[in-house]
């Protein structure tokens, strides 16, 4: 990361360093349908420069989507000799993207697994109970993953433990004397806030990071080999449970070394509310309508020969028919030999 020194206005102030934000361009590519969506992504990521491909990441919602997109784009590159293959291009889910950034960080830091974070949260809850912060419910082991998920939701919405406690206490304290439910929620808030602080301390003891600590590290010191270009092909968490969160878009705007962000989305997705949200996540984003290929609606093709299918009364009869057909083909092959 590029850094600069900012000295105090008065003599005697210590010099402090703040990271400079890498200038970057952000683009929203609006497409009409699936075929245009695929063509637009292909034109963005397919390159003849293997090093540029290594510095490009394509973000998708799931691993299955990544494999399908890679297969589709490779078919498109074969039909057009002007594009190269996808060798070296990083097609990643959100979790894989964080893992890749952790490996490229300077110095690289291993991420804690979900099981390890659950163990840290278990230790934090026990320490919170010993300190006197008791919840208004029986703390069972099955609740620990839910507490971890709630902590992640707070962090991914760009909230801190301090702000969470301040806002909740401010809303609940005026009603404590009159509302038993408010008293229980206030007690729960104090317990969760204490647990979250101890949880962060437990993570620090491991010498490793979770995704929230990794974001801070990346913004502060960047990566050894940064991603120069990131293509976002998934929506946010509101439209897709596997989509990106506000902190992810915030990281995109502040990640050192990143020069270009391309968001590819269909008209239907944008009209469903994602257009307004992405404009808030990425201020100043430039919008472009892409009409790569006409989107022909799929046509259902039915067989013309009635012998291509059969009807069975139940699954047992269906399996018997399949076995007879296989045996018949085996006999036919043996007779031909």
Tab-separated table of C-alpha atoms in Angstrom:
chain	number	residue	atom	x	y	z
A	1	UNK	CA	0.000	0.000	0.000
A	2	UNK	CA	1.172	3.529	-0.719
A	3	UNK	CA	1.527	5.533	2.474
A	4	UNK	CA	2.149	9.193	3.290
A	5	UNK	CA	3.141	11.109	6.443
A	6	UNK	CA	0.800	13.779	7.885
A	7	UNK	CA	2.450	16.038	10.459
A	8	UNK	CA	0.587	17.964	13.127
A	9	UNK	CA	-0.056	21.631	12.673
A	10	UNK	CA	1.814	22.540	15.838
A	11	UNK	CA	5.431	21.717	16.665
A	12	UNK	CA	5.968	18.697	18.841
A	13	UNK	CA	3.113	16.631	17.369
A	14	UNK	CA	4.168	13.123	16.370
A	15	UNK	CA	4.024	12.260	12.708
A	16	UNK	CA	1.269	9.826	11.776
A	17	UNK	CA	0.831	7.734	8.682
A	18	UNK	CA	-2.409	7.110	6.823
A	19	UNK	CA	-2.880	4.867	3.793
A	20	UNK	CA	-3.751	6.507	0.512
A	21	UNK	CA	-6.720	5.102	-1.389
A	22	UNK	CA	-5.738	3.775	-4.798
A	23	UNK	CA	-7.597	5.664	-7.571
A	24	UNK	CA	-10.120	3.295	-9.130
A	25	UNK	CA	-13.008	3.298	-11.572
A	26	UNK	CA	-16.337	1.621	-10.861
A	27	UNK	CA	-18.717	0.478	-13.567
A	28	UNK	CA	-22.211	-1.022	-13.540
A	29	UNK	CA	-22.950	-3.103	-16.621
A	30	UNK	CA	-26.693	-3.536	-17.108
A	31	UNK	CA	-27.622	-6.537	-19.253
A	32	UNK	CA	-30.981	-7.810	-20.436
A	33	UNK	CA	-30.714	-11.535	-19.762
A	34	UNK	CA	-28.588	-14.615	-19.257
A	35	UNK	CA	-26.813	-14.658	-22.626
A	36	UNK	CA	-25.921	-10.974	-22.416
A	37	UNK	CA	-24.826	-11.558	-18.821
A	38	UNK	CA	-22.418	-14.321	-19.899
A	39	UNK	CA	-21.072	-12.384	-22.884
A	40	UNK	CA	-20.460	-9.268	-20.789
A	41	UNK	CA	-18.465	-11.232	-18.207
A	42	UNK	CA	-16.473	-12.973	-20.935
A	43	UNK	CA	-15.443	-9.678	-22.528
A	44	UNK	CA	-14.347	-8.355	-19.138
A	45	UNK	CA	-12.222	-11.267	-17.921
A	46	UNK	CA	-10.939	-13.065	-21.019
A	47	UNK	CA	-7.474	-11.753	-21.834
A	48	UNK	CA	-4.297	-12.853	-23.550
A	49	UNK	CA	-2.185	-11.614	-20.625
A	50	UNK	CA	-1.806	-14.385	-18.000
A	51	UNK	CA	-0.486	-11.945	-15.384
A	52	UNK	CA	-3.540	-9.702	-15.782
A	53	UNK	CA	-5.734	-12.787	-15.412
A	54	UNK	CA	-3.927	-13.656	-12.184
A	55	UNK	CA	-4.711	-10.171	-10.848
A	56	UNK	CA	-8.415	-10.414	-11.744
A	57	UNK	CA	-11.109	-11.909	-9.503
A	58	UNK	CA	-14.649	-12.789	-10.526
A	59	UNK	CA	-17.009	-13.003	-7.543
A	60	UNK	CA	-19.878	-15.505	-7.762
A	61	UNK	CA	-22.421	-16.667	-5.149
A	62	UNK	CA	-21.555	-20.394	-4.887
A	63	UNK	CA	-18.902	-22.904	-5.934
A	64	UNK	CA	-21.405	-24.557	-8.294
A	65	UNK	CA	-21.980	-21.171	-9.946
A	66	UNK	CA	-18.212	-20.735	-10.282
A	67	UNK	CA	-17.785	-24.063	-12.065
A	68	UNK	CA	-20.740	-23.413	-14.350
A	69	UNK	CA	-19.547	-19.905	-15.207
A	70	UNK	CA	-16.029	-21.119	-15.953
A	71	UNK	CA	-17.380	-23.855	-18.215
A	72	UNK	CA	-19.673	-21.427	-20.026
A	73	UNK	CA	-16.967	-18.834	-20.535
A	74	UNK	CA	-14.536	-21.434	-21.853
A	75	UNK	CA	-17.134	-22.436	-24.443
A	76	UNK	CA	-17.533	-18.787	-25.435
A	77	UNK	CA	-13.778	-18.335	-25.837
A	78	UNK	CA	-13.634	-21.284	-28.210
A	79	UNK	CA	-16.273	-19.768	-30.477
A	80	UNK	CA	-14.473	-16.428	-30.682
A	81	UNK	CA	-10.743	-16.567	-31.439
A	82	UNK	CA	-10.377	-12.967	-30.328
A	83	UNK	CA	-10.570	-14.063	-26.685
A	84	UNK	CA	-8.084	-16.200	-24.880
A	85	UNK	CA	-8.773	-18.982	-22.401
A	86	UNK	CA	-9.525	-18.414	-18.737
A	87	UNK	CA	-6.274	-19.941	-17.464
A	88	UNK	CA	-5.253	-18.130	-14.282
A	89	UNK	CA	-8.506	-16.225	-13.811
A	90	UNK	CA	-9.797	-16.378	-10.234
A	91	UNK	CA	-13.502	-17.301	-10.157
A	92	UNK	CA	-14.267	-17.152	-6.437
A	93	UNK	CA	-17.092	-17.266	-3.943
A	94	UNK	CA	-17.136	-14.699	-1.146
A	95	UNK	CA	-15.391	-17.043	1.311
A	96	UNK	CA	-12.806	-18.052	-1.301
A	97	UNK	CA	-12.168	-14.390	-2.085
A	98	UNK	CA	-11.324	-13.705	1.555
A	99	UNK	CA	-9.135	-16.797	1.668
A	100	UNK	CA	-7.266	-15.654	-1.446
A	101	UNK	CA	-6.729	-12.181	0.025
A	102	UNK	CA	-5.432	-13.712	3.267
A	103	UNK	CA	-2.881	-15.720	1.277
A	104	UNK	CA	-1.799	-12.604	-0.654
A	105	UNK	CA	-1.616	-10.379	2.435
A	106	UNK	CA	1.757	-9.021	3.540
A	107	UNK	CA	2.567	-10.952	5.619
A	108	UNK	CA	0.089	-13.731	4.901
A	109	UNK	CA	-2.092	-14.703	7.874
A	110	UNK	CA	-4.148	-17.903	8.101
A	111	UNK	CA	-7.855	-17.437	8.695
A	112	UNK	CA	-9.708	-19.101	11.528
A	113	UNK	CA	-12.212	-21.746	10.473
A	114	UNK	CA	-15.828	-21.533	11.562
A	115	UNK	CA	-15.287	-24.330	14.073
A	116	UNK	CA	-12.293	-22.521	15.577
A	117	UNK	CA	-14.317	-19.317	15.874
A	118	UNK	CA	-17.082	-21.255	17.619
A	119	UNK	CA	-14.526	-22.541	20.118
A	120	UNK	CA	-13.319	-18.974	20.723
A	121	UNK	CA	-16.907	-17.808	21.248
A	122	UNK	CA	-17.506	-20.641	23.720
A	123	UNK	CA	-14.506	-19.486	25.758
A	124	UNK	CA	-15.752	-15.898	25.541
A	125	UNK	CA	-19.220	-16.774	26.851
A	126	UNK	CA	-17.725	-18.656	29.805
A	127	UNK	CA	-15.474	-15.700	30.631
A	128	UNK	CA	-18.446	-13.308	30.366
A	129	UNK	CA	-20.429	-15.422	32.826
A	130	UNK	CA	-17.542	-15.406	35.278
A	131	UNK	CA	-17.283	-11.613	35.013
A	132	UNK	CA	-20.921	-11.283	36.103
A	133	UNK	CA	-22.544	-10.585	32.727
A	134	UNK	CA	-25.336	-13.151	32.777
A	135	UNK	CA	-27.961	-13.524	30.027
A	136	UNK	CA	-31.709	-13.703	30.773
A	137	UNK	CA	-31.804	-17.225	29.328
A	138	UNK	CA	-30.090	-20.542	29.836
A	139	UNK	CA	-26.911	-20.586	27.773
A	140	UNK	CA	-26.864	-23.873	25.883
A	141	UNK	CA	-24.077	-25.056	23.546
A	142	UNK	CA	-26.524	-24.981	20.627
A	143	UNK	CA	-26.795	-21.189	20.972
A	144	UNK	CA	-23.092	-20.504	20.418
A	145	UNK	CA	-23.200	-20.703	16.569
A	146	UNK	CA	-26.169	-18.303	16.611
A	147	UNK	CA	-24.189	-15.833	18.734
A	148	UNK	CA	-21.308	-16.073	16.249
A	149	UNK	CA	-23.736	-15.458	13.365
A	150	UNK	CA	-25.199	-12.408	15.155
A	151	UNK	CA	-21.704	-11.028	15.722
A	152	UNK	CA	-20.912	-11.509	12.018
A	153	UNK	CA	-24.127	-9.719	11.017
A	154	UNK	CA	-23.157	-6.720	13.134
A	155	UNK	CA	-19.654	-6.520	11.706
A	156	UNK	CA	-20.848	-7.028	8.121
A	157	UNK	CA	-23.245	-4.116	8.529
A	158	UNK	CA	-20.287	-1.907	9.476
A	159	UNK	CA	-21.248	-1.767	13.158
A	160	UNK	CA	-18.907	-2.030	16.131
A	161	UNK	CA	-19.522	-3.633	19.514
A	162	UNK	CA	-19.402	-0.186	21.113
A	163	UNK	CA	-22.023	1.280	18.778
A	164	UNK	CA	-24.250	-1.800	19.180
A	165	UNK	CA	-24.216	-1.469	22.973
A	166	UNK	CA	-24.694	2.314	22.904
A	167	UNK	CA	-27.685	2.199	20.562
A	168	UNK	CA	-29.400	-0.703	22.300
A	169	UNK	CA	-28.887	0.703	25.804
A	170	UNK	CA	-30.103	4.123	24.687
A	171	UNK	CA	-33.335	2.630	23.342
A	172	UNK	CA	-34.001	0.258	26.251
A	173	UNK	CA	-33.014	2.164	29.399
A	174	UNK	CA	-35.992	4.600	29.379
A	175	UNK	CA	-38.421	1.653	29.495
A	176	UNK	CA	-36.624	-0.557	32.021
A	177	UNK	CA	-38.755	0.486	35.028
A	178	UNK	CA	-42.025	-0.129	33.198
A	179	UNK	CA	-41.335	-3.003	30.810
A	180	UNK	CA	-40.100	-6.414	31.913
A	181	UNK	CA	-39.227	-7.295	28.308
A	182	UNK	CA	-37.001	-4.217	28.073
A	183	UNK	CA	-35.194	-5.299	31.244
A	184	UNK	CA	-34.523	-8.717	29.756
A	185	UNK	CA	-33.300	-7.229	26.469
A	186	UNK	CA	-31.045	-4.794	28.324
A	187	UNK	CA	-29.547	-7.648	30.319
A	188	UNK	CA	-29.061	-9.619	27.111
A	189	UNK	CA	-27.391	-6.621	25.453
A	190	UNK	CA	-24.851	-6.250	28.245
A	191	UNK	CA	-24.097	-9.974	28.090
A	192	UNK	CA	-23.621	-9.968	24.306
A	193	UNK	CA	-21.461	-6.843	24.352
A	194	UNK	CA	-19.203	-8.330	27.028
A	195	UNK	CA	-19.050	-11.619	25.133
A	196	UNK	CA	-18.150	-9.927	21.849
A	197	UNK	CA	-15.284	-8.006	23.448
A	198	UNK	CA	-13.933	-11.186	25.017
A	199	UNK	CA	-14.432	-12.975	21.700
A	200	UNK	CA	-12.222	-10.436	19.946
A	201	UNK	CA	-9.638	-10.940	22.687
A	202	UNK	CA	-9.761	-14.720	22.240
A	203	UNK	CA	-9.179	-14.341	18.501
A	204	UNK	CA	-6.194	-12.100	19.223
A	205	UNK	CA	-4.681	-14.818	21.414
A	206	UNK	CA	-4.637	-17.266	18.492
A	207	UNK	CA	-2.365	-15.041	16.394
A	208	UNK	CA	-4.743	-15.519	13.478
A	209	UNK	CA	-7.608	-13.521	11.978
A	210	UNK	CA	-11.229	-13.845	11.028
A	211	UNK	CA	-12.738	-12.026	8.054
A	212	UNK	CA	-13.344	-8.862	10.093
A	213	UNK	CA	-9.766	-8.615	11.282
A	214	UNK	CA	-8.557	-9.394	7.763
A	215	UNK	CA	-10.479	-6.433	6.341
A	216	UNK	CA	-8.735	-4.074	8.750
A	217	UNK	CA	-5.351	-5.557	7.919
A	218	UNK	CA	-5.897	-5.319	4.158
A	219	UNK	CA	-7.041	-1.703	4.322
A	220	UNK	CA	-4.021	-0.844	6.450
A	221	UNK	CA	-1.243	-2.745	4.653
A	222	UNK	CA	-2.697	-4.146	1.418
A	223	UNK	CA	-1.609	-7.324	-0.333
A	224	UNK	CA	1.692	-8.606	-1.647
A	225	UNK	CA	0.070	-9.274	-5.043
A	226	UNK	CA	-3.149	-7.250	-5.079
A	227	UNK	CA	-6.196	-7.836	-7.220
A	228	UNK	CA	-6.128	-5.070	-9.821
A	229	UNK	CA	-9.611	-5.789	-11.155
A	230	UNK	CA	-12.666	-7.351	-9.533
A	231	UNK	CA	-15.799	-8.342	-11.428
A	232	UNK	CA	-18.881	-8.716	-9.230
A	233	UNK	CA	-21.461	-11.071	-10.756
A	234	UNK	CA	-23.572	-11.579	-7.634
A	235	UNK	CA	-25.977	-9.224	-5.916
A	236	UNK	CA	-25.902	-8.183	-2.273
A	237	UNK	CA	-27.131	-10.225	0.693
A	238	UNK	CA	-30.636	-8.699	0.404
A	239	UNK	CA	-31.225	-10.284	-3.001
A	240	UNK	CA	-29.070	-13.380	-2.482
A	241	UNK	CA	-28.115	-15.059	0.836
A	242	UNK	CA	-24.703	-15.825	-0.716
A	243	UNK	CA	-24.232	-12.258	-1.965
A	244	UNK	CA	-21.949	-9.482	-0.737
A	245	UNK	CA	-22.451	-7.447	2.447
A	246	UNK	CA	-22.049	-3.694	3.029
A	247	UNK	CA	-18.586	-4.272	4.491
A	248	UNK	CA	-17.574	-6.143	1.326
A	249	UNK	CA	-18.525	-3.188	-0.872
A	250	UNK	CA	-16.774	-0.903	1.597
A	251	UNK	CA	-13.651	-3.036	1.268
A	252	UNK	CA	-13.847	-2.768	-2.523
A	253	UNK	CA	-13.799	1.027	-2.291
A	254	UNK	CA	-10.773	1.065	0.045
A	255	UNK	CA	-8.711	-1.977	-0.942
A	256	UNK	CA	-5.142	-0.861	-1.839
A	257	UNK	CA	-4.030	-1.765	-5.355
A	258	UNK	CA	-7.521	-2.275	-6.766
A	259	UNK	CA	-7.919	-0.160	-9.907
A	260	UNK	CA	-11.263	-1.195	-11.408
A	261	UNK	CA	-14.569	-2.625	-10.153
A	262	UNK	CA	-17.130	-4.003	-12.603
A	263	UNK	CA	-20.611	-4.965	-11.404
A	264	UNK	CA	-22.599	-7.035	-13.901
A	265	UNK	CA	-26.339	-7.344	-13.228
A	266	UNK	CA	-29.500	-8.078	-15.188
A	267	UNK	CA	-32.392	-5.667	-15.606
A	268	UNK	CA	-34.615	-7.817	-13.395
A	269	UNK	CA	-32.087	-7.827	-10.562
A	270	UNK	CA	-31.506	-4.079	-10.746
A	271	UNK	CA	-35.203	-3.250	-10.960
A	272	UNK	CA	-35.835	-5.360	-7.838
A	273	UNK	CA	-33.935	-2.820	-5.725
A	274	UNK	CA	-30.285	-3.718	-6.251
A	275	UNK	CA	-29.776	-0.668	-8.476
A	276	UNK	CA	-30.429	1.762	-5.619
A	277	UNK	CA	-28.371	-0.212	-3.127
A	278	UNK	CA	-25.321	-0.609	-5.375
A	279	UNK	CA	-25.388	3.148	-6.044
A	280	UNK	CA	-25.213	3.686	-2.267
A	281	UNK	CA	-22.499	1.064	-1.795
A	282	UNK	CA	-20.345	2.392	-4.656
A	283	UNK	CA	-20.867	6.171	-4.938
A	284	UNK	CA	-20.113	7.603	-8.355
A	285	UNK	CA	-20.497	4.288	-10.182
A	286	UNK	CA	-20.776	4.689	-13.953
A	287	UNK	CA	-23.695	2.862	-15.550
A	288	UNK	CA	-23.586	1.294	-19.006
A	289	UNK	CA	-26.184	-0.704	-20.944
A	290	UNK	CA	-24.619	-3.765	-22.552
A	291	UNK	CA	-26.299	-5.594	-25.413
A	292	UNK	CA	-23.758	-8.300	-26.201
A	293	UNK	CA	-26.074	-10.880	-27.764
A	294	UNK	CA	-29.822	-11.175	-28.222
A	295	UNK	CA	-31.382	-13.183	-25.429
A	296	UNK	CA	-33.422	-15.878	-27.125
A	297	UNK	CA	-35.968	-17.469	-24.770
A	298	UNK	CA	-35.399	-21.211	-24.225
A	299	UNK	CA	-37.500	-23.612	-26.238
A	300	UNK	CA	-38.674	-26.925	-24.813
A	301	UNK	CA	-37.848	-29.713	-27.258
A	302	UNK	CA	-39.901	-32.919	-27.007
A	303	UNK	CA	-39.029	-36.284	-28.573
A	304	UNK	CA	-40.971	-37.251	-31.691
A	305	UNK	CA	-40.544	-41.008	-31.184
A	306	UNK	CA	-42.811	-42.515	-28.557
A	307	UNK	CA	-40.301	-45.304	-27.969
A	308	UNK	CA	-37.837	-42.913	-26.332
A	309	UNK	CA	-39.755	-43.149	-23.071
A	310	UNK	CA	-41.748	-45.717	-21.122
A	311	UNK	CA	-44.310	-45.690	-18.326
A	312	UNK	CA	-43.998	-47.836	-15.196
A	313	UNK	CA	-46.451	-48.433	-12.391
A	314	UNK	CA	-43.884	-47.890	-9.651
A	315	UNK	CA	-40.156	-47.541	-9.009
A	316	UNK	CA	-39.622	-51.313	-8.758
A	317	UNK	CA	-41.071	-51.915	-12.215
A	318	UNK	CA	-39.021	-49.026	-13.597
A	319	UNK	CA	-35.785	-50.540	-12.245
A	320	UNK	CA	-36.681	-53.948	-13.716
A	321	UNK	CA	-37.189	-52.359	-17.131
A	322	UNK	CA	-33.808	-50.632	-16.896
A	323	UNK	CA	-32.076	-53.892	-15.949
A	324	UNK	CA	-33.740	-55.747	-18.860
A	325	UNK	CA	-32.691	-52.994	-21.257
A	326	UNK	CA	-29.063	-53.170	-20.059
A	327	UNK	CA	-29.005	-56.954	-20.344
A	328	UNK	CA	-30.483	-56.726	-23.826
A	329	UNK	CA	-27.777	-54.288	-24.923
A	330	UNK	CA	-25.068	-56.521	-23.420
A	331	UNK	CA	-26.358	-59.541	-25.348
A	332	UNK	CA	-26.489	-57.519	-28.540
A	333	UNK	CA	-22.856	-56.465	-28.094
A	334	UNK	CA	-21.714	-60.015	-27.369
A	335	UNK	CA	-23.552	-61.297	-30.455
A	336	UNK	CA	-21.887	-58.664	-32.622
A	337	UNK	CA	-18.454	-59.722	-31.371
